[in-house]
């Protein structure tokens, strides 16, 4: 994932240890948090993310702080770790705001409607989900970014899927499966670079070794989506699609020139332009194209009869910052052609900040290190070592709410254990990616889960089962470990043998 503040200090991040803290005490905040979140979701249902879950995360942080006080951890140290955690998400928060802005200008400029318009003519329900996986895989490999993939083609594919009558959860799961396949294998991705750095390996050796588990996983994912596609009821879709196409065509000035903007954004990312800058340029170009190609829509946003400098400025700024809706003569499109701007991302930003408070206190009291250490002590066999690594990555994605910590902490804690068992560092780096990188999006309060859920407008609970690549990856790496398939040994150990 190339968006989430990729500072090099992550590689040298200090792991806080506390010898006073035992494993049972370290787990108290986790058990309390999971219990409170479960009850909160039971009471509020889908509305839990509107604010109550955020407060539960703060209560979980308070429980962790009490455990810390009882184990001689100062308030100052806990607050310092919270500050460091929140600081590490600065890039993510700014990108979320910019994604909201980009979605607004890409809507009123006709870019997203054009993607949906042409996509409906090319794709049909039978091949749609598999096509989503392939398209997002290509974009993500090229950009090294699951976040950019979701914010550009992902949003358009969600729209196409909704128009085709396909479950939003299915579409989001297919989008994320492809996005994270590319994120894992692209040399431009920060996690792909971070994992071998933590394990003591080399980037391209890591990528090559990772294909052994990643390719079978994506093939199984594609097969499942093909099967689902052939079993989707497509009866009655054609007349609806024709009506939708006519409605889009009568509302927007649809043409191929609109695709210049997303192509520019993708090229900027490929050329290693900072994602925040690329998204800003995409937002500004979207606003410019709105003035050129959709002047009536821009004027209509301010209830003006014609486009003037003032109405154009106000219309573009409204699209960037607040809720924007484009009315059509097709009721099915009215919800689809709406964007919430930067304001619509505030709920997700709120969630991430509260999650970072909980994760920061857990780190500050030494609970994260203690949990990983306990899992490491259970690794008596080679399979046990792999299983402990997977469990540690999953636990940190849930407790620390941060994808980077799910790679950094286990990477530092387990590297010596892999070497002691004669295992090459590629084994650890691959396992970190298979279980740390891809599962982050399955946790609603993790920065990745919150981001993708907010951008795609689909709850984690809705897409969880269909994010097949993401939950299958750690299973695949454990299968390889259990049957000793392609487990690379250290050269020194091989020579001794």
CSV table of C-alpha atoms in Angstrom, one decimal, residues 166-391:
chain,number,residue,atom,x,y,z
A,166,UNK,CA,-24.6,-7.1,-8.3
A,167,UNK,CA,-24.2,-7.0,-4.5
A,168,UNK,CA,-22.0,-4.2,-3.4
A,169,UNK,CA,-20.2,-6.6,-1.0
A,170,UNK,CA,-19.3,-8.9,-4.0
A,171,UNK,CA,-18.0,-6.0,-6.1
A,172,UNK,CA,-15.9,-4.5,-3.2
A,173,UNK,CA,-14.5,-7.9,-2.4
A,174,UNK,CA,-13.4,-8.4,-6.0
A,175,UNK,CA,-11.9,-4.9,-6.2
A,176,UNK,CA,-9.9,-5.4,-3.0
A,177,UNK,CA,-8.8,-8.9,-4.0
A,178,UNK,CA,-7.2,-7.5,-7.1
A,179,UNK,CA,-6.0,-4.4,-5.5
A,180,UNK,CA,-4.1,-6.3,-2.8
A,181,UNK,CA,-2.7,-8.8,-5.2
A,182,UNK,CA,-1.0,-6.0,-7.0
A,183,UNK,CA,0.0,-4.2,-3.8
A,184,UNK,CA,1.8,-7.4,-2.6
A,185,UNK,CA,3.8,-8.0,-5.8
A,186,UNK,CA,4.6,-4.5,-7.0
A,187,UNK,CA,8.1,-3.3,-6.3
A,188,UNK,CA,6.6,0.2,-6.0
A,189,UNK,CA,4.6,-0.8,-2.9
A,190,UNK,CA,5.9,0.3,0.5
A,191,UNK,CA,4.8,-2.9,2.2
A,192,UNK,CA,6.6,-5.0,-0.4
A,193,UNK,CA,9.8,-3.1,0.4
A,194,UNK,CA,9.2,-3.0,4.2
A,195,UNK,CA,8.7,-6.8,4.6
A,196,UNK,CA,12.1,-7.9,3.3
A,197,UNK,CA,13.7,-5.0,5.2
A,198,UNK,CA,12.3,-6.3,8.5
A,199,UNK,CA,13.3,-9.9,7.7
A,200,UNK,CA,16.8,-9.1,6.4
A,201,UNK,CA,16.1,-10.1,2.8
A,202,UNK,CA,16.3,-8.6,-0.6
A,203,UNK,CA,13.4,-7.0,-2.5
A,204,UNK,CA,13.3,-8.9,-5.8
A,205,UNK,CA,14.1,-12.2,-4.1
A,206,UNK,CA,11.2,-11.6,-1.8
A,207,UNK,CA,8.9,-10.8,-4.7
A,208,UNK,CA,9.9,-13.9,-6.6
A,209,UNK,CA,9.5,-16.1,-3.5
A,210,UNK,CA,6.1,-14.5,-2.7
A,211,UNK,CA,4.7,-15.5,-6.1
A,212,UNK,CA,4.7,-19.1,-4.9
A,213,UNK,CA,1.8,-18.5,-2.5
A,214,UNK,CA,0.3,-15.4,-4.1
A,215,UNK,CA,-0.3,-16.8,-7.7
A,216,UNK,CA,-2.2,-19.9,-6.5
A,217,UNK,CA,-4.2,-17.7,-4.1
A,218,UNK,CA,-5.3,-15.3,-6.9
A,219,UNK,CA,-6.1,-18.1,-9.2
A,220,UNK,CA,-8.4,-19.7,-6.6
A,221,UNK,CA,-9.9,-16.3,-6.1
A,222,UNK,CA,-10.6,-15.8,-9.8
A,223,UNK,CA,-12.1,-19.3,-10.1
A,224,UNK,CA,-14.5,-18.6,-7.2
A,225,UNK,CA,-15.6,-15.3,-8.8
A,226,UNK,CA,-16.1,-17.0,-12.2
A,227,UNK,CA,-18.3,-19.6,-10.5
A,228,UNK,CA,-20.2,-16.8,-8.7
A,229,UNK,CA,-20.6,-14.9,-12.0
A,230,UNK,CA,-22.1,-17.9,-13.8
A,231,UNK,CA,-24.6,-18.3,-11.0
A,232,UNK,CA,-25.8,-14.6,-10.9
A,233,UNK,CA,-29.3,-14.2,-12.3
A,234,UNK,CA,-29.0,-11.9,-15.3
A,235,UNK,CA,-32.6,-12.0,-16.4
A,236,UNK,CA,-34.2,-8.6,-17.0
A,237,UNK,CA,-30.9,-6.8,-17.0
A,238,UNK,CA,-30.6,-5.6,-20.6
A,239,UNK,CA,-33.6,-3.3,-20.6
A,240,UNK,CA,-32.5,-1.7,-17.3
A,241,UNK,CA,-29.0,-1.2,-18.7
A,242,UNK,CA,-30.3,0.4,-21.8
A,243,UNK,CA,-32.3,2.8,-19.8
A,244,UNK,CA,-29.3,3.6,-17.6
A,245,UNK,CA,-27.1,4.3,-20.6
A,246,UNK,CA,-29.7,6.6,-22.1
A,247,UNK,CA,-30.1,8.5,-18.8
A,248,UNK,CA,-26.3,8.9,-18.4
A,249,UNK,CA,-26.0,10.1,-22.0
A,250,UNK,CA,-28.8,12.7,-21.5
A,251,UNK,CA,-27.4,14.0,-18.3
A,252,UNK,CA,-23.6,14.2,-19.0
A,253,UNK,CA,-21.5,15.0,-22.0
A,254,UNK,CA,-19.8,11.6,-22.3
A,255,UNK,CA,-16.6,11.3,-24.4
A,256,UNK,CA,-13.3,9.6,-24.4
A,257,UNK,CA,-11.4,12.8,-23.6
A,258,UNK,CA,-12.5,12.4,-20.0
A,259,UNK,CA,-10.2,9.4,-19.5
A,260,UNK,CA,-7.2,11.7,-19.8
A,261,UNK,CA,-7.5,12.6,-16.1
A,262,UNK,CA,-7.4,9.1,-14.6
A,263,UNK,CA,-4.7,8.1,-17.0
A,264,UNK,CA,-2.6,11.1,-15.8
A,265,UNK,CA,-3.1,10.2,-12.2
A,266,UNK,CA,-2.1,6.6,-12.8
A,267,UNK,CA,1.0,7.7,-14.7
A,268,UNK,CA,2.0,10.1,-12.0
A,269,UNK,CA,1.8,7.2,-9.4
A,270,UNK,CA,3.8,4.9,-11.7
A,271,UNK,CA,6.4,7.7,-12.0
A,272,UNK,CA,6.6,7.7,-8.2
A,273,UNK,CA,4.9,11.0,-7.7
A,274,UNK,CA,3.9,11.3,-4.0
A,275,UNK,CA,0.3,10.0,-3.9
A,276,UNK,CA,-1.0,13.1,-2.2
A,277,UNK,CA,0.3,15.3,-5.0
A,278,UNK,CA,-1.0,12.9,-7.7
A,279,UNK,CA,-4.5,13.0,-6.1
A,280,UNK,CA,-4.4,16.8,-5.8
A,281,UNK,CA,-3.5,17.1,-9.5
A,282,UNK,CA,-6.3,14.6,-10.3
A,283,UNK,CA,-8.8,16.7,-8.3
A,284,UNK,CA,-7.8,20.0,-10.0
A,285,UNK,CA,-7.9,18.4,-13.5
A,286,UNK,CA,-11.3,17.0,-12.6
A,287,UNK,CA,-12.5,20.5,-11.7
A,288,UNK,CA,-11.1,21.9,-15.0
A,289,UNK,CA,-12.7,19.2,-17.1
A,290,UNK,CA,-16.0,19.8,-15.3
A,291,UNK,CA,-15.9,23.4,-16.5
A,292,UNK,CA,-15.0,22.4,-20.0
A,293,UNK,CA,-17.3,19.4,-20.6
A,294,UNK,CA,-20.1,19.8,-18.1
A,295,UNK,CA,-20.7,23.6,-17.7
A,296,UNK,CA,-24.5,23.1,-17.2
A,297,UNK,CA,-24.0,20.7,-14.4
A,298,UNK,CA,-21.5,22.9,-12.6
A,299,UNK,CA,-23.9,25.9,-13.0
A,300,UNK,CA,-26.8,23.8,-11.8
A,301,UNK,CA,-25.0,23.0,-8.5
A,302,UNK,CA,-25.4,26.6,-7.5
A,303,UNK,CA,-28.9,27.0,-9.1
A,304,UNK,CA,-27.5,29.3,-11.8
A,305,UNK,CA,-29.0,29.4,-15.3
A,306,UNK,CA,-25.5,29.8,-16.9
A,307,UNK,CA,-21.9,29.2,-16.0
A,308,UNK,CA,-20.1,32.3,-14.7
A,309,UNK,CA,-16.8,32.6,-12.9
A,310,UNK,CA,-18.5,32.9,-9.6
A,311,UNK,CA,-21.0,30.0,-10.1
A,312,UNK,CA,-18.1,27.8,-11.6
A,313,UNK,CA,-15.9,28.5,-8.6
A,314,UNK,CA,-18.7,27.8,-6.1
A,315,UNK,CA,-19.8,24.7,-7.9
A,316,UNK,CA,-16.3,23.2,-8.0
A,317,UNK,CA,-15.6,24.1,-4.4
A,318,UNK,CA,-18.9,22.5,-3.3
A,319,UNK,CA,-18.1,19.3,-5.1
A,320,UNK,CA,-14.7,19.2,-3.4
A,321,UNK,CA,-15.9,19.9,0.1
A,322,UNK,CA,-19.5,18.9,0.7
A,323,UNK,CA,-22.3,16.6,-0.5
A,324,UNK,CA,-23.0,16.8,-4.2
A,325,UNK,CA,-25.8,15.0,-6.1
A,326,UNK,CA,-26.5,15.0,-9.8
A,327,UNK,CA,-30.2,14.4,-10.5
A,328,UNK,CA,-31.1,12.2,-13.5
A,329,UNK,CA,-34.4,10.9,-14.9
A,330,UNK,CA,-33.4,7.4,-13.7
A,331,UNK,CA,-34.1,6.8,-10.0
A,332,UNK,CA,-31.5,4.0,-9.8
A,333,UNK,CA,-28.8,6.5,-10.8
A,334,UNK,CA,-29.7,9.3,-8.3
A,335,UNK,CA,-28.0,7.5,-5.4
A,336,UNK,CA,-25.1,6.4,-7.6
A,337,UNK,CA,-24.3,9.9,-8.8
A,338,UNK,CA,-23.7,11.5,-5.5
A,339,UNK,CA,-20.4,12.2,-3.7
A,340,UNK,CA,-19.8,13.5,-0.2
A,341,UNK,CA,-16.6,15.5,-0.8
A,342,UNK,CA,-14.0,16.0,1.9
A,343,UNK,CA,-16.7,16.3,4.6
A,344,UNK,CA,-17.8,12.7,3.8
A,345,UNK,CA,-14.4,11.4,4.9
A,346,UNK,CA,-14.6,12.9,8.4
A,347,UNK,CA,-16.2,9.8,9.9
A,348,UNK,CA,-13.4,7.6,8.6
A,349,UNK,CA,-10.8,10.0,9.8
A,350,UNK,CA,-12.4,10.1,13.2
A,351,UNK,CA,-12.3,6.3,13.3
A,352,UNK,CA,-8.7,6.1,12.4
A,353,UNK,CA,-7.6,8.6,15.1
A,354,UNK,CA,-9.5,6.7,17.8
A,355,UNK,CA,-8.0,3.4,16.6
A,356,UNK,CA,-4.6,5.0,16.8
A,357,UNK,CA,-5.2,6.1,20.4
A,358,UNK,CA,-6.0,2.5,21.4
A,359,UNK,CA,-3.0,1.1,19.4
A,360,UNK,CA,-0.7,3.8,20.8
A,361,UNK,CA,-1.5,3.0,24.4
A,362,UNK,CA,-1.2,-0.8,23.8
A,363,UNK,CA,2.2,-0.1,22.3
A,364,UNK,CA,3.2,2.3,25.1
A,365,UNK,CA,2.4,-0.1,27.9
A,366,UNK,CA,4.4,-2.9,26.2
A,367,UNK,CA,1.3,-5.1,25.4
A,368,UNK,CA,2.0,-5.5,21.7
A,369,UNK,CA,5.5,-6.7,22.3
A,370,UNK,CA,4.3,-9.0,25.1
A,371,UNK,CA,1.6,-10.6,22.9
A,372,UNK,CA,4.1,-11.2,20.0
A,373,UNK,CA,6.6,-12.6,22.5
A,374,UNK,CA,4.1,-15.0,23.9
A,375,UNK,CA,3.2,-16.2,20.4
A,376,UNK,CA,6.9,-16.6,19.6
A,377,UNK,CA,7.4,-18.8,22.7
A,378,UNK,CA,4.7,-21.2,21.4
A,379,UNK,CA,6.7,-21.8,18.2
A,380,UNK,CA,8.4,-25.1,19.0
A,381,UNK,CA,8.2,-26.6,15.4
A,382,UNK,CA,8.8,-25.1,12.0
A,383,UNK,CA,5.0,-25.0,11.3
A,384,UNK,CA,4.5,-23.5,14.8
A,385,UNK,CA,6.9,-20.7,13.9
A,386,UNK,CA,4.9,-19.9,10.7
A,387,UNK,CA,1.6,-20.2,12.5
A,388,UNK,CA,2.9,-17.9,15.3
A,389,UNK,CA,4.0,-15.3,12.8
A,390,UNK,CA,0.6,-15.4,11.1
A,391,UNK,CA,-1.2,-15.1,14.5
